[in-house]
PDB file of C-alpha atoms in Angstrom:
ATOM      1  CA  MET A   1     134.854  33.754 139.421  1.00 62.00           C
ATOM      2  CA  LYS A   2     136.154  33.913 135.845  1.00 68.00           C
ATOM      3  CA  LYS A   3     139.144  31.693 136.719  1.00 72.00           C
ATOM      4  CA  LYS A   4     136.839  29.147 138.344  1.00 71.00           C
ATOM      5  CA  SER A   5     134.708  29.021 135.201  1.00 75.00           C
ATOM      6  CA  ILE A   6     137.785  28.491 133.006  1.00 77.00           C
ATOM      7  CA  VAL A   7     139.072  25.698 135.257  1.00 72.00           C
ATOM      8  CA  ILE A   8     135.695  23.949 135.198  1.00 78.00           C
ATOM      9  CA  SER A   9     135.601  24.243 131.405  1.00 75.00           C
ATOM     10  CA  ILE A  10     139.093  22.772 131.080  1.00 80.00           C
ATOM     11  CA  VAL A  11     138.227  19.884 133.405  1.00 73.00           C
ATOM     12  CA  PHE A  12     135.058  19.186 131.405  1.00 68.00           C
ATOM     13  CA  ILE A  13     136.951  19.224 128.094  1.00 78.00           C
ATOM     14  CA  CYS A  14     139.640  16.891 129.470  1.00 64.00           C
ATOM     15  CA  PHE A  15     136.986  14.512 130.771  1.00 65.00           C
ATOM     16  CA  PHE A  16     135.227  14.487 127.407  1.00 64.00           C
ATOM     17  CA  ILE A  17     138.496  13.811 125.539  1.00 67.00           C
ATOM     18  CA  LEU A  18     139.382  10.999 127.944  1.00 60.00           C
ATOM     19  CA  LEU A  19     135.949   9.453 127.571  1.00 59.00           C
ATOM     20  CA  LYS A  20     136.149   9.583 123.766  1.00 60.00           C
ATOM     21  CA  SER A  21     139.688   8.185 123.617  1.00 52.00           C
ATOM     22  CA  GLU A  22     138.726   5.323 125.923  1.00 48.00           C
ATOM     23  CA  SER A  23     135.752   4.552 123.704  1.00 53.00           C
ATOM     24  CA  TYR A  24     137.948   4.509 120.592  1.00 54.00           C
ATOM     25  CA  ALA A  25     140.486   2.311 122.364  1.00 59.00           C
ATOM     26  CA  GLN A  26     137.810  -0.373 122.561  1.00 82.00           C
ATOM     27  CA  SER A  27     137.229  -0.191 118.802  1.00 89.00           C
ATOM     28  CA  LYS A  28     138.128  -3.034 116.481  1.00 95.00           C
ATOM     29  CA  GLU A  29     139.035  -2.978 112.820  1.00 96.00           C
ATOM     30  CA  LEU A  30     137.578  -5.442 110.339  1.00 97.00           C
ATOM     31  CA  TYR A  31     138.069  -5.968 106.613  1.00 98.00           C
ATOM     32  CA  ILE A  32     135.243  -7.584 104.654  1.00 98.00           C
ATOM     33  CA  GLN A  33     135.616  -8.874 101.095  1.00 98.00           C
ATOM     34  CA  THR A  34     132.581  -7.859  99.024  1.00 97.00           C
ATOM     35  CA  THR A  35     131.311  -8.187  95.470  1.00 95.00           C
ATOM     36  CA  ALA A  36     131.156  -4.416  94.916  1.00 95.00           C
ATOM     37  CA  GLN A  37     131.618  -3.222  91.333  1.00 93.00           C
ATOM     38  CA  CYS A  38     131.473   0.589  91.249  1.00 93.00           C
ATOM     39  CA  GLY A  39     130.993   3.863  93.076  1.00 94.00           C
ATOM     40  CA  GLU A  40     127.285   3.208  93.484  1.00 95.00           C
ATOM     41  CA  CYS A  41     128.112  -0.068  95.247  1.00 96.00           C
ATOM     42  CA  LYS A  42     130.594   1.796  97.444  1.00 97.00           C
ATOM     43  CA  ALA A  43     127.975   4.321  98.523  1.00 97.00           C
ATOM     44  CA  THR A  44     125.369   1.627  99.209  1.00 97.00           C
ATOM     45  CA  ILE A  45     127.696  -0.539 101.301  1.00 98.00           C
ATOM     46  CA  GLU A  46     129.169   2.357 103.266  1.00 98.00           C
ATOM     47  CA  LYS A  47     125.686   3.702 104.031  1.00 98.00           C
ATOM     48  CA  ALA A  48     124.513   0.271 105.231  1.00 98.00           C
ATOM     49  CA  LEU A  49     127.543  -0.154 107.475  1.00 98.00           C
ATOM     50  CA  MET A  50     127.323   3.346 108.948  1.00 97.00           C
ATOM     51  CA  ALA A  51     123.679   2.682 109.833  1.00 97.00           C
ATOM     52  CA  GLU A  52     124.785  -0.162 112.111  1.00 97.00           C
ATOM     53  CA  LYS A  53     124.958   0.669 115.804  1.00 95.00           C
ATOM     54  CA  GLY A  54     128.557   0.914 116.990  1.00 94.00           C
ATOM     55  CA  VAL A  55     130.157   1.595 113.599  1.00 96.00           C
ATOM     56  CA  ARG A  56     132.532   4.550 113.776  1.00 94.00           C
ATOM     57  CA  PHE A  57     134.023   4.338 110.275  1.00 96.00           C
ATOM     58  CA  ALA A  58     133.267   2.449 107.075  1.00 98.00           C
ATOM     59  CA  GLU A  59     135.041   2.765 103.749  1.00 98.00           C
ATOM     60  CA  LEU A  60     135.009   0.507 100.722  1.00 97.00           C
ATOM     61  CA  ASP A  61     137.935   0.322  98.322  1.00 97.00           C
ATOM     62  CA  VAL A  62     136.285  -0.422  94.959  1.00 94.00           C
ATOM     63  CA  LYS A  63     139.499  -1.724  93.386  1.00 95.00           C
ATOM     64  CA  SER A  64     140.100  -4.417  96.031  1.00 97.00           C
ATOM     65  CA  LYS A  65     136.365  -4.725  96.853  1.00 96.00           C
ATOM     66  CA  LYS A  66     137.257  -4.682 100.556  1.00 98.00           C
ATOM     67  CA  ALA A  67     135.354  -2.735 103.161  1.00 98.00           C
ATOM     68  CA  LYS A  68     137.252  -1.425 106.159  1.00 98.00           C
ATOM     69  CA  VAL A  69     135.078  -1.062 109.238  1.00 98.00           C
ATOM     70  CA  ILE A  70     135.989   0.357 112.632  1.00 96.00           C
ATOM     71  CA  TYR A  71     133.378  -0.611 115.190  1.00 96.00           C
ATOM     72  CA  ASN A  72     132.651  -1.056 118.882  1.00 94.00           C
ATOM     73  CA  PRO A  73     132.473  -4.809 119.601  1.00 95.00           C
ATOM     74  CA  LYS A  74     130.150  -4.138 122.554  1.00 93.00           C
ATOM     75  CA  LYS A  75     127.523  -2.792 120.151  1.00 94.00           C
ATOM     76  CA  THR A  76     127.864  -4.985 117.049  1.00 96.00           C
ATOM     77  CA  SER A  77     129.749  -7.997 115.727  1.00 97.00           C
ATOM     78  CA  PRO A  78     131.535  -9.056 112.535  1.00 97.00           C
ATOM     79  CA  GLU A  79     128.574 -11.323 111.779  1.00 98.00           C
ATOM     80  CA  GLU A  80     126.129  -8.404 112.008  1.00 98.00           C
ATOM     81  CA  LEU A  81     128.335  -6.237 109.813  1.00 98.00           C
ATOM     82  CA  ARG A  82     128.549  -8.952 107.150  1.00 98.00           C
ATOM     83  CA  LYS A  83     124.788  -9.410 107.351  1.00 98.00           C
ATOM     84  CA  SER A  84     124.200  -5.682 106.775  1.00 98.00           C
ATOM     85  CA  ILE A  85     126.244  -5.882 103.555  1.00 98.00           C
ATOM     86  CA  SER A  86     124.381  -9.009 102.487  1.00 98.00           C
ATOM     87  CA  MET A  87     121.020  -7.341 103.095  1.00 98.00           C
ATOM     88  CA  VAL A  88     121.816  -4.615 100.536  1.00 97.00           C
ATOM     89  CA  GLY A  89     122.700  -7.154  97.845  1.00 96.00           C
ATOM     90  CA  TYR A  90     126.402  -7.967  98.110  1.00 97.00           C
ATOM     91  CA  ASP A  91     128.415 -10.966  99.264  1.00 97.00           C
ATOM     92  CA  ALA A  92     130.342 -10.288 102.462  1.00 98.00           C
ATOM     93  CA  ASP A  93     133.196 -12.758 102.949  1.00 97.00           C
ATOM     94  CA  ASP A  94     131.404 -16.116 103.163  1.00 96.00           C
ATOM     95  CA  VAL A  95     127.923 -14.586 103.655  1.00 97.00           C
ATOM     96  CA  PRO A  96     126.049 -14.629 100.333  1.00 97.00           C
ATOM     97  CA  ALA A  97     124.083 -11.623  99.145  1.00 96.00           C
ATOM     98  CA  ASP A  98     120.388 -11.591  99.969  1.00 96.00           C
ATOM     99  CA  SER A  99     118.695 -12.729  96.744  1.00 94.00           C
ATOM    100  CA  THR A 100     115.817 -10.247  97.064  1.00 96.00           C
ATOM    101  CA  ALA A 101     118.236  -7.362  97.579  1.00 96.00           C
ATOM    102  CA  VAL A 102     120.284  -8.393  94.522  1.00 94.00           C
ATOM    103  CA  LEU A 103     117.200  -7.943  92.332  1.00 93.00           C
ATOM    104  CA  LYS A 104     116.971  -4.308  93.487  1.00 93.00           C
ATOM    105  CA  LEU A 105     120.546  -3.457  92.435  1.00 93.00           C
ATOM    106  CA  SER A 106     121.436  -1.558  89.295  1.00 90.00           C
ATOM    107  CA  PRO A 107     122.604  -3.966  86.569  1.00 88.00           C
ATOM    108  CA  CYS A 108     126.220  -2.806  86.880  1.00 87.00           C
ATOM    109  CA  CYS A 109     126.201  -3.558  90.608  1.00 90.00           C
ATOM    110  CA  THR A 110     125.484  -7.267  90.379  1.00 87.00           C
ATOM    111  CA  LYS A 111     128.264  -9.791  90.887  1.00 81.00           C
ATOM    112  CA  ASP A 112     128.958 -10.283  87.178  1.00 75.00           C
ATOM    113  CA  GLY A 113     128.190  -6.690  86.244  1.00 70.00           C
ATOM    114  CA  HIS A 114     124.870  -7.434  84.545  1.00 45.00           C
ATOM    115  CA  ARG A 115     121.678  -9.382  85.082  1.00 42.00           C
ATOM    116  CA  ASP A 116     120.356 -12.035  82.757  1.00 43.00           C
ATOM    117  CA  GLU A 117     116.867 -10.955  81.795  1.00 41.00           C
TER     118      GLU A 117
END
């Protein structure tokens, strides 16, 4: 009985690993140029991307201002990912930042690093 239980557990674990690896095999990688300025921008953009359905990984390099996203193309698209960045106040490739969201950013996080007031 104990051997049967171990075999069933091993089969279940192998099935789970296979299922996960197949899911990751369908993933795509995308780089999005943003207008991020600092660590606060990084956190905001990464949080917005990770909230998108199908996103498995999101990381912004502040120096290059590029976000790397690994996502499932069956659940989201590059257009949706760019839109999610735009909706938190940053340009995303050729998608301009949402003007209302820009007003909510800290002054250092705006495109030129400060707001004219």
